[in-house]
Amino acid sequence: MDSVVERYAAAAHAREDALCCPVSYDPKFLKIIPQDVLDRDYGCGDPSTYVREGETVLDLGAGGGKICFIAAQIVGPEGRVIGVDMNDDMLALARNAQSAVTAAVGYDNVEFRHGRIQDLKTDLDAVDRLLDGNPVKTASDYKALESAIARLRTERPLIASDSIDVVVSNCVLNLVADHEKPTLFQEIFRVLKPGGRIAISDIVSDRDTPAHLKEDADLWSGCISGALTEAGFAEALADAGFIGIALDKLEQNPWQLVEDIEYRSATYVAYKPDTSSAAQARLEAIYTGPWEQVVDEAGRIYRRGERVQLSGDAASALRAGAFSSQFVIFGEPEKGCC
Ligand SMILES: C[S@@+](CC[C@H](N)C(=O)[O-])C[C@H]1O[C@@H](n2cnc3c(N)ncnc32)[C@H](O)[C@@H]1O
């Protein structure tokens, strides 16, 4: 969408207050991040708190790179962070800041790639290079370009399948056109390793946004009218194949109120099932409460205190942060006792 490109190009050069939703990040990670990046903070949550040492992290819509630079410090020299953004000016802001961060931490584990998050196969810098040598003047040139891009997407995708431990994002998914959102969630699923997870902060609404608000370019580029509903976001994840979906954080107070619709910040976590043979081992789980019963995305019912047979991938979803304290899982390799 043109309005999104234009607005964030301008917001890369000068801070736009209307795009800033107050977030507090761990100050110890901010010390080494250049001030011009911190000034252009257009996030609405802090998904970096879900990242662990040694992981490969993908940040969708990295903007000036703040979350990538925080994650770079958490994953450490053995980990890797990739930020993707479609905006030349935002990419320039992030790439220019990278050497200062690298010098301060003493290792270089971040890179910023040029692409659209609903198409994590097409490397737009590679497309630029193709066009440089082969300007498109005729329909034949255009067909040749299409074939070259198709080859690039297969042979050198921007983000390879099954390559990422955790996908994070901060206030970006709402900006993707509604008709492309299903593809966006499928792309996130594709790039994650089996058993990988997402921690995505975004703006969500308490009910559907009507068409006339969606057509308002300012509201859309301002991270408002493209928002999914609280339930719609979880459904989109389930439709793409995610399990263990949790609305891990939801602000009490709305960030914006438009025609009585509340728009607020939320953070979702979810897992890509691990279908490897080890993950398919048969295990048993007991739900310990406090509810009488709970149901997972596969429709499996866990009654309090009752043993339920499940596969390793289902067990890994239960073991995940939001649920782990409510289940005891039997049949896993001993991790030692006492
Ligand atoms: C609201 S800002 C958030 C930036 C950053 N995550 C932060 O926390 O400051 C949205 C960013 O997403 C980028 N963006 C929007 N739509 C995108 C898309 N479809 N593909 C890639 N980047 C996109 C914009 O260029 C902009 O940098």
Coordinates of C-alpha atoms and ligand atoms in Angstrom, one line a residue:
M1 CA 0.0 0.0 0.0
D2 CA 1.4 3.4 -1.0
S3 CA 0.3 5.2 2.1
V4 CA 2.2 2.7 4.3
V5 CA 5.4 3.1 2.2
E6 CA 5.2 6.9 2.2
R7 CA 4.3 7.3 5.9
Y8 CA 7.2 5.0 7.1
A9 CA 9.7 6.6 4.7
A10 CA 8.9 9.9 6.3
A11 CA 8.9 8.4 9.8
A12 CA 12.4 7.0 9.2
H13 CA 13.7 10.5 8.8
A14 CA 11.8 12.3 11.5
R15 CA 9.9 10.8 14.5
E16 CA 6.2 10.8 14.0
D17 CA 4.5 11.0 17.5
A18 CA 1.1 9.7 16.2
L19 CA 2.8 6.4 15.4
C20 CA 4.2 5.9 18.9
C21 CA 2.4 3.7 21.4
P22 CA 4.2 3.9 24.8
V23 CA 6.3 0.8 25.5
S24 CA 9.0 0.3 28.1
Y25 CA 11.9 -1.8 27.1
D26 CA 14.6 -3.2 29.4
P27 CA 16.9 -0.2 29.7
K28 CA 20.0 -2.3 29.9
F29 CA 19.5 -3.3 26.3
L30 CA 18.9 0.2 25.1
K31 CA 22.3 1.7 26.2
I32 CA 24.2 0.7 23.0
I33 CA 21.4 1.5 20.5
P34 CA 21.9 4.7 18.6
Q35 CA 19.5 7.5 19.6
D36 CA 18.1 8.0 16.1
V37 CA 16.8 4.4 16.2
L38 CA 15.4 4.8 19.7
D39 CA 13.6 8.0 18.7
R40 CA 11.9 6.2 15.8
D41 CA 10.3 3.5 18.0
Y42 CA 7.0 2.6 16.3
G43 CA 6.3 -0.5 18.3
C44 CA 3.4 -1.4 20.5
G45 CA 4.9 -4.2 22.7
D46 CA 8.1 -5.9 23.5
P47 CA 8.4 -9.3 21.8
S48 CA 12.1 -9.4 22.5
T49 CA 11.4 -10.6 26.0
Y50 CA 10.4 -14.0 24.5
V51 CA 13.8 -14.5 22.8
R52 CA 16.4 -16.9 24.3
E53 CA 20.2 -17.2 24.1
G54 CA 21.5 -19.0 20.9
E55 CA 18.3 -18.7 18.9
T56 CA 17.8 -17.6 15.3
V57 CA 15.3 -14.8 15.4
L58 CA 13.3 -13.2 12.5
D59 CA 11.8 -9.7 13.1
L60 CA 9.0 -8.9 10.7
G61 CA 8.9 -5.2 9.8
A62 CA 12.0 -4.4 11.7
G63 CA 11.8 -0.6 11.1
G64 CA 14.8 1.2 12.5
G65 CA 16.0 -2.1 14.0
K66 CA 15.4 -1.5 17.8
I67 CA 13.9 -5.0 18.5
C68 CA 16.7 -6.6 16.4
F69 CA 19.4 -4.8 18.3
I70 CA 17.8 -5.9 21.7
A71 CA 17.4 -9.5 20.5
A72 CA 21.0 -9.5 19.2
Q73 CA 22.2 -8.9 22.8
I74 CA 19.9 -11.6 24.2
V75 CA 20.7 -14.4 21.6
G76 CA 24.5 -13.6 22.0
P77 CA 27.3 -14.5 19.6
E78 CA 25.9 -18.0 19.0
G79 CA 22.6 -16.7 17.9
R80 CA 21.5 -14.7 14.9
V81 CA 18.9 -12.0 14.2
I82 CA 17.4 -11.2 10.8
G83 CA 15.2 -8.1 10.4
V84 CA 13.0 -7.8 7.3
D85 CA 11.4 -4.5 6.1
M86 CA 10.1 -3.4 2.7
N87 CA 10.9 0.3 3.2
D88 CA 14.2 1.6 1.8
D89 CA 14.5 4.5 4.3
M90 CA 13.8 2.3 7.3
L91 CA 16.3 -0.3 6.1
A92 CA 18.9 2.5 5.7
L93 CA 18.3 3.7 9.3
A94 CA 18.7 0.2 10.6
R95 CA 21.7 -0.7 8.5
N96 CA 23.5 2.6 9.3
A97 CA 23.1 1.9 13.0
Q98 CA 24.4 -1.7 12.8
S99 CA 28.1 -0.9 13.0
A100 CA 27.7 1.1 16.3
V101 CA 25.8 -1.9 17.8
T102 CA 28.4 -4.4 16.5
A103 CA 31.2 -2.4 17.9
A104 CA 29.5 -2.1 21.3
V105 CA 28.6 -5.8 21.7
G106 CA 31.8 -7.1 20.1
Y107 CA 30.1 -9.4 17.6
D108 CA 28.0 -9.1 14.5
N109 CA 25.0 -11.3 14.5
V110 CA 22.3 -9.0 12.9
E111 CA 21.4 -8.4 9.3
F112 CA 18.6 -6.5 7.7
R113 CA 17.0 -7.9 4.6
H114 CA 14.8 -6.2 2.0
G115 CA 11.4 -7.8 1.5
R116 CA 7.7 -7.9 2.1
I117 CA 6.6 -9.9 5.1
Q118 CA 3.7 -11.5 3.2
D119 CA 6.3 -12.9 0.7
L120 CA 9.4 -14.0 2.6
K121 CA 10.7 -15.7 -0.5
T122 CA 11.4 -12.7 -2.7
D123 CA 14.7 -10.9 -1.9
L124 CA 14.0 -7.3 -3.1
D125 CA 17.7 -6.3 -3.0
A126 CA 18.3 -9.2 -5.4
V127 CA 15.4 -8.0 -7.6
D128 CA 17.0 -4.5 -7.6
R129 CA 20.3 -6.1 -8.8
L130 CA 18.5 -8.0 -11.5
L131 CA 16.8 -4.9 -12.8
D132 CA 20.0 -3.0 -12.7
G133 CA 21.5 -5.2 -15.4
N134 CA 18.3 -5.9 -17.2
P135 CA 16.0 -2.9 -17.5
V136 CA 12.4 -3.8 -18.4
K137 CA 11.4 -2.1 -21.7
T138 CA 9.3 -4.8 -23.5
A139 CA 6.9 -7.5 -22.6
S140 CA 9.7 -10.0 -23.4
D141 CA 11.9 -8.3 -20.8
Y142 CA 9.0 -8.5 -18.4
K143 CA 8.5 -12.2 -18.9
A144 CA 12.3 -12.8 -18.5
L145 CA 12.2 -10.8 -15.3
E146 CA 9.3 -12.9 -14.0
S147 CA 11.2 -16.1 -14.7
A148 CA 14.4 -14.8 -13.1
I149 CA 12.4 -13.8 -9.9
A150 CA 10.7 -17.2 -9.8
R151 CA 14.2 -18.9 -10.0
L152 CA 15.5 -16.5 -7.2
R153 CA 12.6 -17.4 -5.0
T154 CA 13.3 -21.1 -5.3
E155 CA 17.1 -21.1 -5.3
R156 CA 17.8 -18.2 -2.9
P157 CA 14.7 -17.4 -0.9
L158 CA 14.9 -14.3 1.3
I159 CA 14.1 -16.6 4.3
A160 CA 14.6 -20.3 3.9
S161 CA 11.9 -22.7 5.0
D162 CA 12.3 -24.3 8.5
S163 CA 15.2 -22.0 9.4
I164 CA 13.9 -19.8 12.3
D165 CA 13.5 -20.6 16.0
V166 CA 11.3 -17.6 16.8
V167 CA 9.5 -15.0 14.7
V168 CA 8.9 -11.7 16.4
S169 CA 7.2 -8.6 15.2
N170 CA 6.2 -5.3 16.7
C171 CA 3.2 -3.5 15.4
V172 CA 3.4 -4.5 11.7
L173 CA 1.0 -7.3 10.8
N174 CA -1.9 -4.9 10.9
L175 CA -0.3 -3.0 8.0
V176 CA -0.6 -5.9 5.6
A177 CA -3.6 -5.8 3.3
D178 CA -6.5 -8.0 4.5
H179 CA -6.5 -10.2 1.4
E180 CA -2.8 -10.9 2.0
K181 CA -3.0 -11.7 5.7
P182 CA -3.7 -15.4 5.2
T183 CA -0.5 -15.7 3.0
L184 CA 1.4 -13.7 5.7
F185 CA 0.5 -16.2 8.4
Q186 CA 1.4 -19.1 6.1
E187 CA 4.8 -17.5 5.3
I188 CA 5.5 -17.2 9.1
F189 CA 4.6 -20.9 9.5
R190 CA 6.8 -21.9 6.5
V191 CA 10.0 -20.2 7.8
L192 CA 9.8 -21.6 11.3
K193 CA 11.6 -24.7 12.3
P194 CA 9.3 -27.5 13.4
G195 CA 8.6 -26.8 17.1
G196 CA 9.5 -23.1 16.5
R197 CA 7.4 -20.3 17.8
I198 CA 6.1 -16.8 17.4
A199 CA 5.9 -13.8 19.8
I200 CA 4.1 -11.1 17.9
S201 CA 3.0 -7.8 19.4
D202 CA 0.3 -6.0 17.3
I203 CA -2.7 -3.7 17.6
V204 CA -6.0 -5.6 17.8
S205 CA -9.6 -4.4 18.0
D206 CA -12.5 -5.4 20.2
R207 CA -14.7 -5.8 17.1
D208 CA -14.6 -5.7 13.3
T209 CA -13.5 -2.5 11.6
P210 CA -16.1 -1.3 9.1
A211 CA -15.1 -0.8 5.4
H212 CA -15.2 3.0 5.5
L213 CA -12.5 3.0 8.3
K214 CA -10.4 0.5 6.4
E215 CA -10.5 2.8 3.3
D216 CA -9.1 5.7 5.4
A217 CA -5.4 5.7 4.4
D218 CA -4.3 7.6 7.5
L219 CA -6.1 5.2 9.9
W220 CA -4.6 2.2 8.0
S221 CA -1.0 3.4 7.9
G222 CA -1.4 4.6 11.5
C223 CA -1.7 0.9 12.6
I224 CA -5.4 1.2 13.4
S225 CA -7.9 0.1 10.7
G226 CA -5.9 -2.9 9.5
A227 CA -6.0 -4.4 12.9
L228 CA -7.5 -7.9 13.3
T229 CA -9.9 -8.5 16.2
E230 CA -8.6 -10.1 19.4
A231 CA -10.2 -13.4 18.4
G232 CA -9.5 -13.0 14.6
F233 CA -5.8 -12.8 15.2
A234 CA -5.9 -16.2 17.1
E235 CA -8.1 -17.7 14.4
A236 CA -5.7 -16.6 11.6
L237 CA -2.9 -18.3 13.5
A238 CA -4.9 -21.5 13.9
D239 CA -5.9 -21.4 10.2
A240 CA -2.2 -21.3 9.3
G241 CA -1.6 -24.5 11.4
F242 CA -0.2 -23.0 14.6
I243 CA -0.9 -24.7 18.0
G244 CA -0.6 -23.6 21.6
I245 CA -1.9 -20.2 20.7
A246 CA -2.1 -17.8 23.6
L247 CA -3.0 -14.1 23.9
D248 CA -0.2 -13.7 26.3
K249 CA -0.6 -9.9 26.9
L250 CA -3.5 -7.6 26.3
E251 CA -3.5 -4.0 27.5
Q252 CA -6.4 -3.0 29.7
N253 CA -6.6 0.5 28.3
P254 CA -7.2 1.1 24.6
W255 CA -4.4 2.9 22.6
Q256 CA -7.0 4.5 20.3
L257 CA -10.8 4.7 20.2
V258 CA -12.4 5.2 16.8
E259 CA -16.1 5.3 16.4
D260 CA -16.4 3.4 19.7
I261 CA -14.1 0.6 18.5
E262 CA -11.2 0.0 20.9
Y263 CA -7.8 -0.6 19.5
R264 CA -5.2 -1.9 21.9
S265 CA -1.8 -3.6 22.0
A266 CA -1.6 -7.4 22.3
T267 CA 1.1 -10.0 22.2
Y268 CA 0.4 -13.5 20.9
V269 CA 2.5 -16.6 21.2
A270 CA 2.0 -19.8 19.2
Y271 CA 4.0 -22.9 18.1
K272 CA 4.6 -24.7 14.8
P273 CA 4.0 -28.4 15.4
D274 CA 7.0 -30.6 15.4
T275 CA 6.1 -33.6 13.2
S276 CA 9.5 -35.4 13.5
S277 CA 9.3 -39.0 14.7
A278 CA 10.6 -38.1 18.1
A279 CA 7.9 -35.5 18.4
Q280 CA 5.3 -38.1 17.4
A281 CA 6.2 -40.3 20.4
R282 CA 3.1 -41.2 22.4
L283 CA 3.0 -39.3 25.7
E284 CA 0.4 -38.7 28.5
A285 CA -0.6 -35.5 30.1
I286 CA -2.7 -34.6 33.1
Y287 CA -4.3 -31.2 33.2
T288 CA -4.0 -30.0 36.8
G289 CA -6.6 -27.1 36.8
P290 CA -7.8 -24.6 37.8
W291 CA -10.6 -25.0 35.3
E292 CA -12.8 -28.1 35.1
Q293 CA -11.6 -28.7 31.6
V294 CA -9.8 -27.1 28.7
V295 CA -9.8 -27.7 24.9
D296 CA -6.8 -27.3 22.5
E297 CA -6.8 -26.2 18.9
A298 CA -7.1 -29.9 17.8
G299 CA -10.3 -30.2 19.8
R300 CA -8.7 -32.4 22.4
I301 CA -10.4 -32.1 25.8
Y302 CA -8.3 -32.2 29.0
R303 CA -10.4 -32.8 32.0
R304 CA -8.8 -31.8 35.3
G305 CA -6.9 -34.8 36.8
E306 CA -7.6 -37.1 33.8
R307 CA -4.7 -38.7 31.8
V308 CA -4.9 -37.9 28.0
Q309 CA -2.7 -39.6 25.4
L310 CA -1.0 -37.1 23.0
S311 CA 1.8 -36.8 20.5
G312 CA 5.2 -35.2 21.2
D313 CA 4.2 -32.1 19.3
A314 CA 1.0 -31.6 21.2
A315 CA 3.1 -32.1 24.4
S316 CA 5.6 -29.4 23.3
A317 CA 2.7 -27.0 22.9
L318 CA 1.5 -27.8 26.4
R319 CA 5.0 -27.4 27.8
A320 CA 5.1 -23.9 26.3
G321 CA 5.2 -20.9 28.6
A322 CA 1.6 -20.0 28.9
F323 CA 0.5 -23.6 29.8
S324 CA 3.4 -25.4 31.4
S325 CA 2.4 -24.8 35.0
Q326 CA -1.0 -26.4 34.3
F327 CA 0.1 -29.8 33.0
V328 CA 2.2 -32.7 34.1
I329 CA 3.5 -34.7 31.1
F330 CA 4.5 -38.4 31.4
G331 CA 6.7 -40.4 29.1
E332 CA 9.3 -37.8 28.3
P333 CA 13.0 -38.5 28.7
E334 CA 14.1 -38.1 32.3
K335 CA 15.6 -34.6 33.0
G336 CA 16.9 -35.6 36.4
C337 CA 15.3 -35.1 39.7
C338 CA 15.8 -33.0 42.9
Ligands
LIG1 C1 4.8 0.6 12.9 S1 6.3 0.4 12.2 C2 7.1 -0.7 13.4 C3 8.6 -0.7 13.2 C4 9.4 -1.5 14.3 N1 8.9 -2.9 14.3 C5 9.3 -0.9 15.6 O1 9.1 -1.6 16.6 O2 9.6 0.3 15.7 C6 6.0 -0.7 10.8 C7 7.2 -1.1 10.0 O3 6.8 -2.2 9.2 C8 7.2 -2.0 7.9 N2 6.2 -2.7 7.0 C9 4.9 -2.4 6.9 N3 4.3 -3.3 6.0 C10 5.3 -4.1 5.6 C11 5.3 -5.2 4.8 N4 4.2 -5.7 4.2 N5 6.5 -5.9 4.6 C12 7.7 -5.5 5.2 N6 7.7 -4.4 6.0 C13 6.5 -3.7 6.3 C14 7.3 -0.5 7.7 O4 8.1 -0.1 6.6 C15 7.7 0.0 9.1 O5 9.1 0.0 9.1

